[in-house]
Every structure is written in C-alpha cells, then in structure tokens.
Amino acid sequence: RVVSHTVDSDLAAPRVCLTFSEDLVKSGVDYASFLTLDGAASPAIDASDRQICVEGLAHGNHYRVEARQGLPSAVGEVLETPASIAVYVRDRSSSIRFSGENFVLPGAGRHGIPMVSVNAPTAKLRLHRIGDRGLADILSGYRFLRQLESYQIEQLDRSDAQLIWDGTIDIANQLNREVVTSFPVDEALSERKPGVYVLTATPEGK
C-alpha cells in the first residue's frame, strides 16, 4: 500500500514521491506502466527502495498521481486497489547561497562575489572582519572555511568580529528560477585590511 507521499517543490524540476509499505522489485519491472499523471502516462519516474518519484512537474500547478492496481513489491505482494493522490506544487522557497564555499580576496582591484538566489527580490547582506585578535581562535576552531549556522552568525556581533558593511542589494528576480547576482565587494571594502572576512546574505523577509 501507499503509506505516504511528499512533494519536492524546492527543486528546479519539482517532483512527487510515493512511499510504499514494502520494498520495490529491483529489476525487471517497468514501474512507469503502473503510474499515471492526470490520467496520462507519467513523463518520467525514478524507482528505488520503497519509493517511486514522478518527475516532469511544474511549479504552481495541481496534479493527480495514481498508482495502479497490481503494482508489485519485492515480497510478492501487489497493490490491491488503485491509490489516487491530489498534490499541489507550490513556488520554491526563498533562498540564497554563495556559488563557492570561500574566496581569497586580492589586495586591490574589482572583485565580485557571486550569489545564487531563488525567489528573493532583495537580500540583506552583512560583512564582518575578524582581525589579529580573533584569528587564532577562528583558525584553530571548526568554523574556518565552513558554512555557519544562524546562531554562529549572531555570535559574530558579540565576538572580536567588526561589522564592516551592512546593507541591502536588489536582485533581478525571476519566479522559481536560480538567479546569479554579483556582490560588488570593492564598494563595501574601501580599505582591505588583512584578516578573515565573513559575508552573510538573508532573503528579504526570511
């Protein structure tokens, strides 16, 4: 039987996944023939373990996914009655990430740090600098060259980190699409002193 389902709306290509009570047959079964999307053949599926995912969905749409009677499991049992599930694929959640984990800033010259955003018309950015006094602590700990949790970001203001720049940047947002924006770090850093810099970005309202 179908025990649950999930809708992966935050993917660039959203999908709905059905979870079954038993493992699926690993080979020799065409599970695509047992799944329909809005009454038609499913455009693409991915079956593994106890899950079948129906792909080819679009954000902002309603769908009906049906698993047909007779769908087989690895233990010899089959789906005794059809399972029909209505789903809605919402728009992607607002998010921002940097395209790389870390950067080495040159001492001079123009330099932009690329940000990849989804459904974020603006972003709040804060740039901190950790100078000589705080370098030993951060280099010997686990935070250096790592993504920071939100509580660790809040601790920056209570540590030896100095807030260098605080502002908002506009983004040429496109609904549900990844947009790359370059943060002009040379405008925020009029003087580049040695140290470790921490740049954080938060989507508007998140």
PDB file of N, CA and C in Angstrom, residues 22 31 82 111 114 124 141 151 172 201 205:
ATOM      1  N   GLU A  22       6.289  -1.746   1.331  1.00  0.00           N
ATOM      2  CA  GLU A  22       7.292  -2.795   1.083  1.00  0.00           C
ATOM      3  C   GLU A  22       8.294  -2.314   0.050  1.00  0.00           C
ATOM      4  N   TYR A  31       7.949   0.068 -13.764  1.00  0.00           N
ATOM      5  CA  TYR A  31       7.015   0.742 -12.869  1.00  0.00           C
ATOM      6  C   TYR A  31       6.330   1.931 -13.535  1.00  0.00           C
ATOM      7  N   PRO A  82      -6.313   0.738  -6.532  1.00  0.00           N
ATOM      8  CA  PRO A  82      -5.603   1.925  -7.006  1.00  0.00           C
ATOM      9  C   PRO A  82      -5.488   2.975  -5.902  1.00  0.00           C
ATOM     10  N   HIS A 111      36.345  43.112  -7.592  1.00  0.00           N
ATOM     11  CA  HIS A 111      36.081  41.697  -7.332  1.00  0.00           C
ATOM     12  C   HIS A 111      34.634  41.549  -6.900  1.00  0.00           C
ATOM     13  N   PRO A 114      29.837  36.006  -6.332  1.00  0.00           N
ATOM     14  CA  PRO A 114      28.547  35.598  -6.896  1.00  0.00           C
ATOM     15  C   PRO A 114      27.631  34.955  -5.865  1.00  0.00           C
ATOM     16  N   LYS A 124      19.478  40.987   2.327  1.00  0.00           N
ATOM     17  CA  LYS A 124      20.176  41.735   3.370  1.00  0.00           C
ATOM     18  C   LYS A 124      21.562  41.127   3.531  1.00  0.00           C
ATOM     19  N   GLY A 141      39.666  26.647  15.402  1.00  0.00           N
ATOM     20  CA  GLY A 141      38.361  26.028  15.611  1.00  0.00           C
ATOM     21  C   GLY A 141      37.816  25.388  14.355  1.00  0.00           C
ATOM     22  N   TYR A 151      22.942  30.682  14.577  1.00  0.00           N
ATOM     23  CA  TYR A 151      23.366  31.133  15.901  1.00  0.00           C
ATOM     24  C   TYR A 151      24.833  31.542  15.896  1.00  0.00           C
ATOM     25  N   ALA A 172      17.583  40.868  -9.627  1.00  0.00           N
ATOM     26  CA  ALA A 172      16.691  40.757 -10.792  1.00  0.00           C
ATOM     27  C   ALA A 172      15.981  39.406 -10.731  1.00  0.00           C
ATOM     28  N   ALA A 201      24.238  36.497   3.791  1.00  0.00           N
ATOM     29  CA  ALA A 201      23.134  37.012   2.966  1.00  0.00           C
ATOM     30  C   ALA A 201      21.836  36.362   3.434  1.00  0.00           C
ATOM     31  N   GLY A 205      12.639  39.209   4.231  1.00  0.00           N
ATOM     32  CA  GLY A 205      11.529  38.649   4.984  1.00  0.00           C
ATOM     33  C   GLY A 205      11.751  37.257   5.528  1.00  0.00           C
TER      34      GLY A 205
END
